[in-house]
CSV table of C-alpha atoms and ligand atoms in Angstrom, one decimal:
chain,number,residue,atom,x,y,z
C,224,MET,CA,0.0,0.1,0.1
C,225,PRO,CA,1.6,3.3,-0.8
C,226,ARG,CA,2.7,5.8,2.0
C,227,THR,CA,2.2,9.2,2.0
C,228,LEU,CA,5.2,11.4,1.5
C,229,ASP,CA,6.6,13.3,4.0
C,230,PRO,CA,5.5,17.4,3.4
C,231,GLU,CA,9.2,18.0,2.9
C,232,LEU,CA,10.0,15.2,0.3
C,233,ARG,CA,6.8,16.2,-1.3
C,234,ARG,CA,8.0,19.6,-1.5
C,235,ALA,CA,11.4,18.8,-3.0
C,236,LEU,CA,9.6,16.4,-5.4
C,237,ALA,CA,7.5,19.3,-6.2
C,238,ALA,CA,10.2,21.3,-7.0
C,239,ARG,CA,12.5,18.8,-8.8
C,240,ILE,CA,9.2,18.4,-11.0
C,241,ARG,CA,8.6,22.2,-12.0
C,242,TYR,CA,12.7,22.2,-13.0
C,243,TYR,CA,11.9,19.3,-15.4
C,244,ASN,CA,8.9,21.2,-16.4
C,245,GLU,CA,11.2,24.4,-17.2
C,246,MET,CA,13.4,22.1,-19.2
C,247,GLY,CA,10.6,21.0,-21.0
C,248,ILE,CA,9.6,18.0,-20.0
C,249,PHE,CA,5.8,17.3,-18.8
C,250,ASP,CA,5.5,13.9,-19.1
C,251,PHE,CA,6.3,11.1,-16.4
C,252,TYR,CA,6.1,7.5,-15.6
C,253,ARG,CA,6.4,5.2,-12.8
C,254,ARG,CA,8.4,2.0,-13.4
C,255,PRO,CA,7.1,-1.1,-11.5
C,256,ARG,CA,8.5,-1.8,-8.6
C,257,SER,CA,10.1,-5.2,-8.2
C,258,ALA,CA,9.4,-7.7,-5.5
C,259,GLY,CA,11.3,-7.0,-2.6
C,260,ALA,CA,12.9,-3.9,-3.8
C,261,GLU,CA,13.7,-1.1,-1.4
C,262,GLU,CA,13.6,1.8,-3.3
C,263,VAL,CA,11.3,3.1,-6.1
C,264,SER,CA,12.5,4.8,-9.2
C,265,ILE,CA,10.3,7.6,-10.8
C,266,SER,CA,11.2,7.9,-14.4
C,267,VAL,CA,10.9,11.0,-16.2
C,268,ASP,CA,11.0,11.0,-20.0
C,269,GLU,CA,9.8,12.7,-23.3
C,270,ALA,CA,6.0,11.9,-24.5
C,271,GLU,CA,7.1,9.7,-27.2
C,272,ALA,CA,8.6,7.2,-24.5
C,273,VAL,CA,5.3,7.2,-22.5
C,274,VAL,CA,3.6,6.3,-25.4
C,275,SER,CA,5.7,3.5,-26.6
C,276,THR,CA,5.8,1.9,-23.0
C,277,SER,CA,9.7,1.2,-23.6
C,278,THR,CA,11.3,2.1,-20.2
C,279,VAL,CA,14.5,3.7,-21.1
C,280,SER,CA,16.3,6.1,-18.5
C,281,THR,CA,19.9,7.2,-17.8
C,282,ASN,CA,19.5,5.9,-14.2
C,283,GLN,CA,20.9,9.0,-12.8
C,284,THR,CA,20.2,9.9,-9.4
C,285,GLU,CA,18.9,12.7,-7.3
C,286,SER,CA,21.9,14.3,-7.3
C,287,GLY,CA,22.3,13.8,-11.1
C,288,GLU,CA,21.5,17.2,-12.9
C,289,GLU,CA,22.7,16.4,-16.2
C,290,MET,CA,20.1,15.4,-18.7
C,291,SER,CA,20.5,12.7,-21.7
C,292,PRO,CA,19.8,13.4,-25.4
C,293,ARG,CA,16.7,11.9,-24.8
C,294,LYS,CA,16.0,14.3,-21.5
C,295,ALA,CA,15.6,11.2,-19.7
C,296,ALA,CA,16.2,10.8,-16.2
C,297,THR,CA,15.6,8.8,-13.2
C,298,VAL,CA,15.2,10.2,-9.2
C,299,ALA,CA,15.7,7.3,-6.8
C,300,MET,CA,13.4,7.6,-3.9
C,301,PRO,CA,13.2,6.2,-0.8
C,302,VAL,CA,9.7,5.4,-0.2
C,303,ALA,CA,7.0,4.4,-2.6
C,304,ILE,CA,5.2,7.3,-4.5
C,305,GLU,CA,1.1,7.6,-3.7
C,306,GLU,CA,-0.8,7.6,-7.0
C,307,ASP,CA,-2.1,11.4,-6.7
C,308,ILE,CA,1.7,12.5,-6.9
C,309,PHE,CA,1.5,12.6,-10.5
C,310,GLU,CA,-2.0,13.1,-10.8
C,311,VAL,CA,-1.1,16.6,-11.9
C,312,ILE,CA,1.5,15.7,-14.4
C,313,ALA,CA,-0.7,13.3,-16.5
C,314,LEU,CA,-2.8,14.9,-19.4
C,315,LYS,CA,-5.7,16.2,-18.1
C,316,PRO,CA,-9.1,16.0,-20.4
C,317,GLU,CA,-9.7,19.5,-20.6
C,318,GLN,CA,-6.2,20.1,-22.7
C,319,SER,CA,-8.4,18.7,-25.4
C,320,VAL,CA,-10.8,21.3,-25.3
C,321,SER,CA,-10.1,24.8,-26.6
C,322,ASP,CA,-13.2,26.4,-24.7
C,323,PRO,CA,-12.3,27.9,-21.8
C,324,VAL,CA,-15.4,28.0,-20.2
C,325,LYS,CA,-16.1,24.2,-21.0
C,326,ALA,CA,-12.4,23.6,-19.8
C,327,LEU,CA,-12.9,25.2,-16.5
C,328,LYS,CA,-16.6,23.0,-16.4
C,329,MET,CA,-14.5,19.8,-16.8
C,330,ILE,CA,-11.9,20.7,-14.5
C,331,ARG,CA,-15.2,21.5,-11.4
C,332,GLU,CA,-16.5,17.9,-12.4
C,333,ASP,CA,-13.1,16.5,-12.3
C,334,LEU,CA,-13.0,17.9,-8.4
C,335,GLY,CA,-16.4,16.8,-8.1
C,336,ASP,CA,-17.7,16.4,-4.3
C,337,CYS,CA,-14.1,16.4,-3.5
C,338,THR,CA,-12.6,14.6,-0.3
C,339,ARG,CA,-9.2,14.8,-1.2
C,340,CYS,CA,-8.1,16.6,2.0
C,341,VAL,CA,-9.2,17.1,5.5
C,342,LEU,CA,-11.1,20.4,4.8
C,343,HIS,CA,-13.8,18.7,3.3
C,344,LYS,CA,-14.9,17.0,6.9
C,345,GLN,CA,-14.2,20.5,8.7
C,346,GLY,CA,-17.3,22.6,8.3
C,347,ARG,CA,-17.3,23.5,4.7
C,348,LYS,CA,-20.5,24.7,3.2
C,349,GLN,CA,-19.8,24.4,0.0
C,350,ILE,CA,-16.6,23.9,-2.4
C,351,VAL,CA,-15.4,27.6,-3.9
C,352,PHE,CA,-14.1,27.1,-7.0
C,353,GLY,CA,-13.3,30.6,-8.6
C,354,VAL,CA,-15.1,33.1,-10.5
C,355,GLY,CA,-14.6,35.6,-13.4
C,356,ASN,CA,-13.5,36.2,-17.0
C,357,PRO,CA,-12.3,32.8,-18.6
C,358,LYS,CA,-10.0,34.2,-20.7
C,359,ALA,CA,-8.8,36.8,-17.8
C,360,GLU,CA,-5.5,38.5,-18.6
C,361,LEU,CA,-5.2,39.0,-14.9
C,362,MET,CA,-6.0,36.5,-12.1
C,363,PHE,CA,-5.8,37.1,-8.6
C,364,VAL,CA,-5.2,33.9,-6.2
C,365,GLY,CA,-5.4,34.4,-2.6
C,366,GLU,CA,-5.3,31.5,0.5
C,367,GLY,CA,-8.7,30.3,0.9
C,368,PRO,CA,-12.6,30.8,1.5
C,369,GLY,CA,-13.5,32.3,4.4
C,370,ALA,CA,-17.1,32.5,6.4
C,371,ASP,CA,-19.0,34.8,3.4
C,372,GLU,CA,-17.1,32.9,0.6
C,373,ASP,CA,-18.1,29.6,2.2
C,374,ALA,CA,-21.9,30.4,2.4
C,375,GLN,CA,-21.8,32.1,-1.0
C,376,GLY,CA,-19.5,29.9,-3.2
C,377,GLU,CA,-17.6,32.2,-4.6
C,378,PRO,CA,-14.1,33.8,-3.5
C,379,PHE,CA,-13.7,37.2,-2.5
C,380,VAL,CA,-17.1,38.3,-1.4
C,381,GLY,CA,-16.5,39.7,2.2
C,382,ARG,CA,-14.7,42.6,3.6
C,383,ALA,CA,-11.3,41.5,2.0
C,384,GLY,CA,-13.4,41.0,-1.5
C,385,GLN,CA,-15.2,44.5,-1.3
C,386,LEU,CA,-11.3,46.0,-0.7
C,387,LEU,CA,-9.9,43.7,-3.6
C,388,ASN,CA,-12.9,45.1,-5.7
C,389,ASN,CA,-11.9,48.6,-4.8
C,390,MET,CA,-8.3,47.7,-6.0
C,391,ILE,CA,-9.2,46.3,-9.4
C,392,LYS,CA,-11.6,49.3,-9.7
C,393,ALA,CA,-8.2,51.5,-8.9
C,394,MET,CA,-6.8,49.9,-11.6
C,395,GLY,CA,-9.3,50.7,-14.2
C,396,ILE,CA,-11.0,47.7,-14.6
C,397,GLU,CA,-14.2,45.6,-13.3
C,398,ARG,CA,-14.3,42.4,-11.3
C,399,GLU,CA,-15.8,40.6,-14.1
C,400,GLN,CA,-13.0,41.2,-16.6
C,401,VAL,CA,-10.5,39.2,-13.8
C,402,TYR,CA,-10.3,35.7,-12.6
C,403,ILE,CA,-10.4,35.0,-8.8
C,404,ALA,CA,-9.5,31.8,-6.7
C,405,ASN,CA,-8.0,30.5,-3.9
C,406,ILE,CA,-4.8,28.1,-3.2
C,407,VAL,CA,-7.8,26.0,-1.1
C,408,LYS,CA,-11.4,25.6,-2.3
C,409,CYS,CA,-12.6,25.0,1.0
C,410,ARG,CA,-12.9,27.1,4.3
C,411,PRO,CA,-10.3,26.3,7.1
C,412,PRO,CA,-12.3,26.0,10.0
C,413,GLY,CA,-12.2,29.3,11.9
C,414,ASN,CA,-10.1,31.1,9.2
C,415,ARG,CA,-7.1,29.2,10.2
C,416,THR,CA,-4.2,29.5,7.6
C,417,PRO,CA,-4.5,26.1,5.4
C,418,GLU,CA,-1.6,23.6,6.0
C,419,ARG,CA,0.8,22.9,3.5
C,420,GLU,CA,-0.7,19.5,2.6
C,421,GLU,CA,-3.8,20.9,2.1
C,422,CYS,CA,-2.3,23.7,0.0
C,423,ALA,CA,-0.5,20.4,-1.8
C,424,THR,CA,-3.6,18.6,-2.4
C,425,CYS,CA,-5.7,21.2,-3.8
C,426,SER,CA,-3.6,23.6,-5.9
C,427,PRO,CA,-3.3,21.4,-8.6
C,428,PHE,CA,-6.6,22.1,-9.6
C,429,LEU,CA,-5.6,25.6,-9.6
C,430,MET,CA,-3.2,24.9,-11.4
C,431,ARG,CA,-5.3,23.4,-14.3
C,432,GLN,CA,-7.0,26.6,-14.0
C,433,ILE,CA,-4.5,28.7,-14.9
C,434,ALA,CA,-3.1,26.7,-17.6
C,435,VAL,CA,-6.9,27.0,-19.0
C,436,ILE,CA,-7.4,30.6,-18.5
C,437,LYS,CA,-3.8,31.5,-19.5
C,438,PRO,CA,-3.4,34.8,-18.0
C,439,LYS,CA,-0.7,37.2,-18.8
C,440,VAL,CA,-0.2,38.0,-14.9
C,441,VAL,CA,-0.9,36.2,-11.8
C,442,VAL,CA,-1.3,38.0,-8.5
C,443,ALA,CA,-0.8,36.3,-5.3
C,444,LEU,CA,-2.6,37.6,-2.5
C,445,GLY,CA,-0.6,37.1,0.7
C,446,ALA,CA,2.4,34.7,1.6
C,447,VAL,CA,0.2,31.4,1.1
C,448,ALA,CA,-0.7,31.9,-2.2
C,449,ALA,CA,2.8,33.3,-3.0
C,450,LYS,CA,5.0,30.0,-1.2
C,451,THR,CA,2.2,27.5,-2.9
C,452,LEU,CA,2.7,29.0,-6.4
C,453,LEU,CA,6.2,29.8,-6.3
C,454,ALA,CA,7.0,26.8,-4.1
C,455,MET,CA,9.6,29.1,-2.0
C,456,SER,CA,9.7,30.1,1.1
C,457,ALA,CA,10.5,33.3,1.8
C,458,SER,CA,9.2,36.7,3.3
C,459,MET,CA,7.0,38.9,1.8
C,460,MET,CA,9.3,41.5,2.0
C,461,GLN,CA,11.2,39.5,0.3
C,462,LEU,CA,8.9,38.5,-2.2
C,463,ARG,CA,7.3,41.3,-3.3
C,464,GLY,CA,8.4,44.0,-5.9
C,465,ARG,CA,9.4,41.7,-8.7
C,466,PHE,CA,8.2,39.7,-11.4
C,467,TYR,CA,8.9,36.3,-11.6
C,468,ASP,CA,8.2,33.6,-14.4
C,469,PHE,CA,5.5,31.3,-13.5
C,470,ARG,CA,4.4,28.1,-15.1
C,471,PRO,CA,1.4,26.6,-13.5
C,472,ALA,CA,3.1,23.4,-11.9
C,473,GLY,CA,2.7,20.0,-13.5
C,474,ILE,CA,0.4,21.1,-16.4
C,475,ARG,CA,0.6,22.3,-19.6
C,476,SER,CA,-1.8,24.2,-21.3
C,477,ASN,CA,-3.4,23.1,-24.8
C,478,ASP,CA,-2.3,26.5,-26.3
C,479,PRO,CA,1.4,25.7,-27.8
C,480,ASN,CA,1.7,29.5,-28.1
C,481,TRP,CA,1.0,30.3,-23.7
C,482,ASP,CA,4.6,29.4,-22.3
C,483,GLY,CA,3.6,30.7,-18.6
C,484,CYS,CA,3.0,34.3,-17.7
C,485,LYS,CA,4.1,36.6,-15.0
C,486,LEU,CA,3.6,36.4,-11.4
C,487,ALA,CA,3.4,39.0,-9.1
C,488,VAL,CA,3.1,39.2,-5.2
C,489,THR,CA,1.2,41.5,-3.1
C,490,TYR,CA,-0.5,41.8,0.2
C,491,HIS,CA,-3.5,39.9,1.1
C,492,PRO,CA,-6.5,42.6,1.5
C,493,ALA,CA,-7.6,40.8,4.5
C,494,PHE,CA,-4.4,42.0,5.8
C,495,LEU,CA,-4.9,45.4,4.1
C,496,LEU,CA,-8.1,45.7,6.3
C,497,ARG,CA,-5.9,45.0,9.4
C,498,ASP,CA,-2.9,47.3,8.8
C,499,PRO,CA,-4.1,49.9,6.2
C,500,ARG,CA,-1.5,51.7,6.3
C,501,GLN,CA,0.5,48.8,3.6
C,502,LYS,CA,-2.6,49.7,1.2
C,503,GLY,CA,0.2,52.3,-0.7
C,504,GLU,CA,2.6,49.4,-0.7
C,505,ALA,CA,0.0,47.2,-2.3
C,506,TRP,CA,-0.9,49.9,-4.7
C,507,LYS,CA,2.6,49.8,-5.9
C,508,ASP,CA,2.8,46.3,-6.9
C,509,LEU,CA,-0.4,46.4,-8.5
C,510,GLN,CA,1.0,49.8,-10.5
C,511,MET,CA,3.9,47.3,-11.6
C,512,VAL,CA,1.1,44.7,-12.7
C,513,MET,CA,-0.2,47.7,-14.9
C,514,LYS,CA,2.7,48.8,-16.9
C,515,GLU,CA,3.3,45.1,-17.5
C,516,LEU,CA,-0.1,44.6,-18.8
C,517,GLY,CA,-0.2,48.3,-20.6
C,518,MET,CA,-3.1,49.4,-18.4
C,519,LYS,CA,-3.8,52.7,-17.2
C,520,ALA,CA,-5.1,53.9,-13.7
C,521,PRO,CA,-8.2,56.0,-14.1
C,522,ARG,CA,-7.1,58.5,-11.8
C,523,SER,CA,-4.4,59.5,-9.1
C,524,ASN,CA,-4.1,56.7,-6.2
C,525,THR,CA,-1.8,56.5,-3.6
Q,761,SF4,S1,-9.5,22.0,0.3
Q,761,SF4,FE1,-9.4,21.4,-2.3
Q,761,SF4,S2,-8.7,19.1,-1.8
Q,761,SF4,FE2,-9.4,19.9,-0.2
Q,761,SF4,S3,-11.3,19.0,0.1
Q,761,SF4,FE3,-11.5,20.7,-0.6
Q,761,SF4,S4,-11.5,20.8,-3.1
Q,761,SF4,FE4,-10.6,19.1,-2.1
């Protein structure tokens, strides 16, 4: 029976997969475990190797960074890998669909009445999938639904949502023009911060949403969103003030012309409600995003 990966190991593996993605490798398969084997090897290879089912690997280990001419690699892991680790790597049904509305619907259907993490049994009223323009150039990603969002089934509809709406308006656009989602789609009890494991379990669905929407810029609202999307740990001070090249981890768009987008980090609106002095800093972040998108503010903002 597969064992659950240690969160740190899982995170390291996610970082490794992101690295392979950046090298242009998206398809992964697992070699069958031989009887009595102590280790399981995870092979990473190009699509044709997966299709042909022939096992080709270079027997490189975790420390071997060099790739063979066929861009194949083997990563030795000390534990069995649970099935869903690579769930987001496999081709997803929505990747054959060009209509983003249909594709998002397929992702929602795949999510179903989700019980993949403990948040499903901790008092959620409903899953908060995401809302907005399925072809948005700009996406905002928060942490998780609060009480209002849980009740209404839509992200950012409470007080923090009102502030986010004002921030969007200040950029000269309407809420309906952007797409808004969260790292986790179920309300953490008492509005606690979602656990890393919960973020890791839920965020692949967000990654698929991003790959379908193909925004030009994603704005991560707060540290949880930033750290999950970027798979890195740093303070908000370190994370803000620059763009990151972002590709949804483990998934590729059906559009070969979309090779990821820019990602910026700013404060979560709930934090700005608690510390309004930081609004000016958040506005600086949004101005940076506006410049990237060629947008002009309709009025002077501070
Ligand atoms: S938070 Fe996400 S993974 Fe967890 S139960 Fe809800 S939809 Fe499923």
